Amino acid sequence: MFVPDLPLCTERLLLRAFTAADVAVLRDYRGRPEVTRYLYHEPYDDGAARAAIERLVRRTALRAPGDVLNLAVTVADTGEFVGDVLLSWTSGEHRQGEIGYVAHPAHTGRGYVTEAARELLRIGFDGLGLHRIVGRLDARNTASARLLERLGMRREAHLRENEFVKGEWTDEVVYALLARQWRAAA
């Protein structure tokens, strides 16, 4: 079990719980086709953003397998909204997790999402005691693959046409990092 003392602070960022006041900014970046191109959902309209916020505000702890920690990422000095990150506790028995992230396009290319995702890896390995954390992505999303590689994750699988997403068969790539690799790189 891991219940973080929020907000979490990194060198440049605050990772905090979502609030109902975040609905407009969530709608702004997740409402863009270029942001949701490789995600499972279509661009958010107002209703979808409100429904998402209702889920996100409750995702603040990892109490049991199946739980998801989903945090808003802001620049510490300015409060600007960078995007969101998540850590899912996928298996208690096998001590497995999964990370994910979505970036506001106004804040890409600055290393913010890498910094925030690295903090979630720290939580997963050091806080929750996970053995292995994966990142899964659409194989066409090369920017996301580069981010996972910057985190020290290795490419483990390329699954051909294994998911039918938004009317087309898509390939999925799986990256992973083991706890011992995390500790060795620290």
PDB file of C-alpha atoms in Angstrom:
ATOM      1  CA  MET A   1       0.000   0.000   0.000  1.00  0.00           C
ATOM      2  CA  PHE A   2       1.185   3.526  -0.781  1.00  0.00           C
ATOM      3  CA  VAL A   3      -0.657   6.717   0.137  1.00  0.00           C
ATOM      4  CA  PRO A   4       1.489   9.680  -0.926  1.00  0.00           C
ATOM      5  CA  ASP A   5       1.715  12.918   0.989  1.00  0.00           C
ATOM      6  CA  LEU A   6       0.563  15.225  -1.814  1.00  0.00           C
ATOM      7  CA  PRO A   7       1.753  17.265  -3.533  1.00  0.00           C
ATOM      8  CA  LEU A   8       4.912  15.452  -4.522  1.00  0.00           C
ATOM      9  CA  CYS A   9       7.788  17.771  -5.363  1.00  0.00           C
ATOM     10  CA  THR A  10      10.503  17.193  -7.928  1.00  0.00           C
ATOM     11  CA  GLU A  11      13.230  19.593  -8.977  1.00  0.00           C
ATOM     12  CA  ARG A  12      10.881  21.694 -11.134  1.00  0.00           C
ATOM     13  CA  LEU A  13       7.410  20.227 -10.675  1.00  0.00           C
ATOM     14  CA  LEU A  14       4.519  19.620  -8.318  1.00  0.00           C
ATOM     15  CA  LEU A  15       2.526  16.411  -8.760  1.00  0.00           C
ATOM     16  CA  ARG A  16      -0.823  16.919  -7.077  1.00  0.00           C
ATOM     17  CA  ALA A  17      -4.291  15.490  -6.876  1.00  0.00           C
ATOM     18  CA  PHE A  18      -6.744  16.597  -9.530  1.00  0.00           C
ATOM     19  CA  THR A  19      -9.539  18.921  -8.430  1.00  0.00           C
ATOM     20  CA  ALA A  20     -12.866  19.853  -9.993  1.00  0.00           C
ATOM     21  CA  ALA A  21     -11.243  23.167 -10.960  1.00  0.00           C
ATOM     22  CA  ASP A  22      -8.990  21.280 -13.429  1.00  0.00           C
ATOM     23  CA  VAL A  23     -11.849  20.406 -15.779  1.00  0.00           C
ATOM     24  CA  ALA A  24     -11.165  23.299 -18.185  1.00  0.00           C
ATOM     25  CA  VAL A  25      -7.451  22.600 -18.556  1.00  0.00           C
ATOM     26  CA  LEU A  26      -8.114  18.861 -18.886  1.00  0.00           C
ATOM     27  CA  ARG A  27     -10.626  19.630 -21.647  1.00  0.00           C
ATOM     28  CA  ASP A  28      -8.064  21.943 -23.270  1.00  0.00           C
ATOM     29  CA  TYR A  29      -5.242  19.455 -23.735  1.00  0.00           C
ATOM     30  CA  ARG A  30      -7.155  16.171 -23.881  1.00  0.00           C
ATOM     31  CA  GLY A  31      -9.595  17.796 -26.274  1.00  0.00           C
ATOM     32  CA  ARG A  32      -6.909  18.102 -28.949  1.00  0.00           C
ATOM     33  CA  PRO A  33      -6.744  15.435 -31.662  1.00  0.00           C
ATOM     34  CA  GLU A  34      -2.941  15.599 -31.740  1.00  0.00           C
ATOM     35  CA  VAL A  35      -2.831  14.783 -28.002  1.00  0.00           C
ATOM     36  CA  THR A  36      -5.303  11.892 -28.112  1.00  0.00           C
ATOM     37  CA  ARG A  37      -4.113  10.429 -31.423  1.00  0.00           C
ATOM     38  CA  TYR A  38      -2.484   7.420 -29.750  1.00  0.00           C
ATOM     39  CA  LEU A  39      -4.783   7.201 -26.720  1.00  0.00           C
ATOM     40  CA  TYR A  40      -7.800   4.935 -26.349  1.00  0.00           C
ATOM     41  CA  HIS A  41     -10.255   7.816 -26.132  1.00  0.00           C
ATOM     42  CA  GLU A  42     -11.400  10.440 -28.595  1.00  0.00           C
ATOM     43  CA  PRO A  43     -10.677  14.117 -27.884  1.00  0.00           C
ATOM     44  CA  TYR A  44     -12.620  15.240 -24.833  1.00  0.00           C
ATOM     45  CA  ASP A  45     -15.615  17.499 -25.096  1.00  0.00           C
ATOM     46  CA  ASP A  46     -16.981  19.235 -21.983  1.00  0.00           C
ATOM     47  CA  GLY A  47     -18.970  16.183 -20.878  1.00  0.00           C
ATOM     48  CA  ALA A  48     -16.063  13.777 -21.287  1.00  0.00           C
ATOM     49  CA  ALA A  49     -13.752  16.143 -19.377  1.00  0.00           C
ATOM     50  CA  ARG A  50     -16.237  16.378 -16.481  1.00  0.00           C
ATOM     51  CA  ALA A  51     -16.613  12.578 -16.390  1.00  0.00           C
ATOM     52  CA  ALA A  52     -12.834  12.151 -16.412  1.00  0.00           C
ATOM     53  CA  ILE A  53     -12.383  14.621 -13.563  1.00  0.00           C
ATOM     54  CA  GLU A  54     -14.902  12.654 -11.490  1.00  0.00           C
ATOM     55  CA  ARG A  55     -12.615   9.601 -11.847  1.00  0.00           C
ATOM     56  CA  LEU A  56      -9.307  11.433 -11.531  1.00  0.00           C
ATOM     57  CA  VAL A  57     -10.045  13.236  -8.252  1.00  0.00           C
ATOM     58  CA  ARG A  58     -10.393   9.835  -6.539  1.00  0.00           C
ATOM     59  CA  ARG A  59      -7.115   8.390  -7.858  1.00  0.00           C
ATOM     60  CA  THR A  60      -4.820   9.567  -5.080  1.00  0.00           C
ATOM     61  CA  ALA A  61      -3.483   6.352  -3.504  1.00  0.00           C
ATOM     62  CA  LEU A  62      -2.438   2.790  -4.216  1.00  0.00           C
ATOM     63  CA  ARG A  63      -4.163   0.772  -1.510  1.00  0.00           C
ATOM     64  CA  ALA A  64      -4.642  -2.531  -3.367  1.00  0.00           C
ATOM     65  CA  PRO A  65      -3.833  -4.163  -6.703  1.00  0.00           C
ATOM     66  CA  GLY A  66      -5.984  -2.609  -9.399  1.00  0.00           C
ATOM     67  CA  ASP A  67      -5.700   0.905  -7.930  1.00  0.00           C
ATOM     68  CA  VAL A  68      -4.383   3.794 -10.003  1.00  0.00           C
ATOM     69  CA  LEU A  69      -2.519   6.884  -8.816  1.00  0.00           C
ATOM     70  CA  ASN A  70      -3.267   9.664 -11.323  1.00  0.00           C
ATOM     71  CA  LEU A  71      -1.711  13.062 -10.660  1.00  0.00           C
ATOM     72  CA  ALA A  72      -1.844  16.475 -12.259  1.00  0.00           C
ATOM     73  CA  VAL A  73       1.600  17.863 -13.117  1.00  0.00           C
ATOM     74  CA  THR A  74       2.300  21.577 -12.731  1.00  0.00           C
ATOM     75  CA  VAL A  75       5.412  23.741 -12.941  1.00  0.00           C
ATOM     76  CA  ALA A  76       6.356  24.521  -9.327  1.00  0.00           C
ATOM     77  CA  ASP A  77       7.378  28.139  -9.949  1.00  0.00           C
ATOM     78  CA  THR A  78       4.429  29.200 -12.119  1.00  0.00           C
ATOM     79  CA  GLY A  79       1.597  26.725 -11.527  1.00  0.00           C
ATOM     80  CA  GLU A  80       1.342  26.102 -15.279  1.00  0.00           C
ATOM     81  CA  PHE A  81      -0.378  22.822 -16.063  1.00  0.00           C
ATOM     82  CA  VAL A  82       1.984  20.370 -17.808  1.00  0.00           C
ATOM     83  CA  GLY A  83      -0.251  17.287 -18.064  1.00  0.00           C
ATOM     84  CA  ASP A  84      -0.874  14.181 -16.035  1.00  0.00           C
ATOM     85  CA  VAL A  85       0.899  11.001 -15.031  1.00  0.00           C
ATOM     86  CA  LEU A  86      -0.307   7.708 -13.666  1.00  0.00           C
ATOM     87  CA  LEU A  87       0.970   4.649 -11.893  1.00  0.00           C
ATOM     88  CA  SER A  88      -1.251   1.588 -11.918  1.00  0.00           C
ATOM     89  CA  TRP A  89      -0.698  -1.276  -9.463  1.00  0.00           C
ATOM     90  CA  THR A  90      -1.447  -4.135 -11.825  1.00  0.00           C
ATOM     91  CA  SER A  91      -0.487  -7.173  -9.700  1.00  0.00           C
ATOM     92  CA  GLY A  92       0.144  -7.672  -6.012  1.00  0.00           C
ATOM     93  CA  GLU A  93       1.263 -11.266  -6.351  1.00  0.00           C
ATOM     94  CA  HIS A  94       3.838 -10.472  -9.043  1.00  0.00           C
ATOM     95  CA  ARG A  95       4.569  -6.927  -7.760  1.00  0.00           C
ATOM     96  CA  GLN A  96       3.860  -5.350 -11.164  1.00  0.00           C
ATOM     97  CA  GLY A  97       2.892  -1.838 -12.179  1.00  0.00           C
ATOM     98  CA  GLU A  98       2.393   0.334 -15.235  1.00  0.00           C
ATOM     99  CA  ILE A  99       3.133   3.994 -15.863  1.00  0.00           C
ATOM    100  CA  GLY A 100       1.471   6.371 -18.278  1.00  0.00           C
ATOM    101  CA  TYR A 101       1.415  10.069 -19.056  1.00  0.00           C
ATOM    102  CA  VAL A 102      -0.285  12.679 -21.212  1.00  0.00           C
ATOM    103  CA  ALA A 103       1.365  16.033 -21.905  1.00  0.00           C
ATOM    104  CA  HIS A 104      -0.098  19.428 -22.681  1.00  0.00           C
ATOM    105  CA  PRO A 105       1.495  20.323 -26.043  1.00  0.00           C
ATOM    106  CA  ALA A 106       2.532  23.768 -24.772  1.00  0.00           C
ATOM    107  CA  HIS A 107       4.952  22.057 -22.387  1.00  0.00           C
ATOM    108  CA  THR A 108       6.534  19.268 -24.423  1.00  0.00           C
ATOM    109  CA  GLY A 109      10.244  19.142 -25.175  1.00  0.00           C
ATOM    110  CA  ARG A 110      11.341  20.459 -21.765  1.00  0.00           C
ATOM    111  CA  GLY A 111      11.744  17.174 -19.925  1.00  0.00           C
ATOM    112  CA  TYR A 112       8.801  17.823 -17.621  1.00  0.00           C
ATOM    113  CA  VAL A 113       6.976  14.581 -18.367  1.00  0.00           C
ATOM    114  CA  THR A 114      10.202  12.577 -18.054  1.00  0.00           C
ATOM    115  CA  GLU A 115      10.795  14.185 -14.644  1.00  0.00           C
ATOM    116  CA  ALA A 116       7.245  13.454 -13.494  1.00  0.00           C
ATOM    117  CA  ALA A 117       7.325   9.866 -14.790  1.00  0.00           C
ATOM    118  CA  ARG A 118      10.654   9.289 -13.049  1.00  0.00           C
ATOM    119  CA  GLU A 119       8.979  10.290  -9.778  1.00  0.00           C
ATOM    120  CA  LEU A 120       6.263   7.695 -10.381  1.00  0.00           C
ATOM    121  CA  LEU A 121       8.919   5.050 -11.011  1.00  0.00           C
ATOM    122  CA  ARG A 122      10.457   6.040  -7.660  1.00  0.00           C
ATOM    123  CA  ILE A 123       7.071   5.637  -5.981  1.00  0.00           C
ATOM    124  CA  GLY A 124       6.506   2.280  -7.643  1.00  0.00           C
ATOM    125  CA  PHE A 125       9.885   0.809  -6.796  1.00  0.00           C
ATOM    126  CA  ASP A 126      10.820   2.557  -3.537  1.00  0.00           C
ATOM    127  CA  GLY A 127       7.376   3.330  -2.115  1.00  0.00           C
ATOM    128  CA  LEU A 128       5.259   0.378  -3.204  1.00  0.00           C
ATOM    129  CA  GLY A 129       8.043  -2.201  -3.559  1.00  0.00           C
ATOM    130  CA  LEU A 130       7.198  -3.223  -7.112  1.00  0.00           C
ATOM    131  CA  HIS A 131       9.469  -5.646  -8.942  1.00  0.00           C
ATOM    132  CA  ARG A 132       8.645  -4.566 -12.516  1.00  0.00           C
ATOM    133  CA  ILE A 133       6.988  -1.544 -14.115  1.00  0.00           C
ATOM    134  CA  VAL A 134       5.907  -1.415 -17.757  1.00  0.00           C
ATOM    135  CA  GLY A 135       4.964   1.300 -20.191  1.00  0.00           C
ATOM    136  CA  ARG A 136       2.679   0.358 -23.094  1.00  0.00           C
ATOM    137  CA  LEU A 137       2.171   2.506 -26.177  1.00  0.00           C
ATOM    138  CA  ASP A 138       0.980   2.609 -29.741  1.00  0.00           C
ATOM    139  CA  ALA A 139       4.012   1.629 -31.831  1.00  0.00           C
ATOM    140  CA  ARG A 140       3.634   4.779 -33.951  1.00  0.00           C
ATOM    141  CA  ASN A 141       4.166   7.000 -30.902  1.00  0.00           C
ATOM    142  CA  THR A 142       7.914   7.440 -31.239  1.00  0.00           C
ATOM    143  CA  ALA A 143       8.037  10.423 -28.860  1.00  0.00           C
ATOM    144  CA  SER A 144       6.610   8.275 -26.077  1.00  0.00           C
ATOM    145  CA  ALA A 145       9.064   5.473 -26.864  1.00  0.00           C
ATOM    146  CA  ARG A 146      11.976   7.940 -26.564  1.00  0.00           C
ATOM    147  CA  LEU A 147      10.634   9.107 -23.197  1.00  0.00           C
ATOM    148  CA  LEU A 148      10.499   5.541 -21.849  1.00  0.00           C
ATOM    149  CA  GLU A 149      14.044   4.966 -23.089  1.00  0.00           C
ATOM    150  CA  ARG A 150      15.220   8.140 -21.286  1.00  0.00           C
ATOM    151  CA  LEU A 151      13.752   6.613 -18.129  1.00  0.00           C
ATOM    152  CA  GLY A 152      16.001   3.583 -18.614  1.00  0.00           C
ATOM    153  CA  MET A 153      13.215   1.269 -19.707  1.00  0.00           C
ATOM    154  CA  ARG A 154      13.977  -1.378 -22.309  1.00  0.00           C
ATOM    155  CA  ARG A 155      11.808  -2.436 -25.203  1.00  0.00           C
ATOM    156  CA  GLU A 156      10.518  -5.947 -24.535  1.00  0.00           C
ATOM    157  CA  ALA A 157       7.813  -6.577 -27.104  1.00  0.00           C
ATOM    158  CA  HIS A 158       6.243  -5.384 -30.324  1.00  0.00           C
ATOM    159  CA  LEU A 159       2.759  -6.854 -30.605  1.00  0.00           C
ATOM    160  CA  ARG A 160       1.420  -6.755 -34.157  1.00  0.00           C
ATOM    161  CA  GLU A 161      -2.163  -5.571 -34.667  1.00  0.00           C
ATOM    162  CA  ASN A 162      -3.170  -6.718 -31.206  1.00  0.00           C
ATOM    163  CA  GLU A 163      -5.669  -3.929 -30.459  1.00  0.00           C
ATOM    164  CA  PHE A 164      -8.525  -2.449 -32.437  1.00  0.00           C
ATOM    165  CA  VAL A 165      -8.475   1.246 -31.526  1.00  0.00           C
ATOM    166  CA  LYS A 166     -10.508   4.022 -33.124  1.00  0.00           C
ATOM    167  CA  GLY A 167     -11.510   1.879 -36.068  1.00  0.00           C
ATOM    168  CA  GLU A 168      -8.114   0.404 -36.928  1.00  0.00           C
ATOM    169  CA  TRP A 169      -5.811  -2.404 -35.878  1.00  0.00           C
ATOM    170  CA  THR A 170      -2.797  -1.011 -34.074  1.00  0.00           C
ATOM    171  CA  ASP A 171       0.544  -2.372 -32.972  1.00  0.00           C
ATOM    172  CA  GLU A 172       1.507  -2.067 -29.330  1.00  0.00           C
ATOM    173  CA  VAL A 173       5.031  -1.763 -27.945  1.00  0.00           C
ATOM    174  CA  VAL A 174       5.870  -2.725 -24.371  1.00  0.00           C
ATOM    175  CA  TYR A 175       8.775  -1.283 -22.388  1.00  0.00           C
ATOM    176  CA  ALA A 176       9.776  -2.392 -18.886  1.00  0.00           C
ATOM    177  CA  LEU A 177      12.136  -1.681 -16.024  1.00  0.00           C
ATOM    178  CA  LEU A 178      13.035  -3.980 -13.123  1.00  0.00           C
ATOM    179  CA  ALA A 179      13.614  -2.821  -9.569  1.00  0.00           C
ATOM    180  CA  ARG A 180      17.269  -3.949  -9.656  1.00  0.00           C
ATOM    181  CA  GLN A 181      17.842  -1.893 -12.824  1.00  0.00           C
ATOM    182  CA  TRP A 182      16.210   1.107 -11.143  1.00  0.00           C
ATOM    183  CA  ARG A 183      18.481   0.772  -8.101  1.00  0.00           C
ATOM    184  CA  ALA A 184      21.608   0.254 -10.238  1.00  0.00           C
ATOM    185  CA  ALA A 185      20.916   3.470 -12.181  1.00  0.00           C
ATOM    186  CA  ALA A 186      20.298   5.552  -9.046  1.00  0.00           C
TER     187      ALA A 186
END
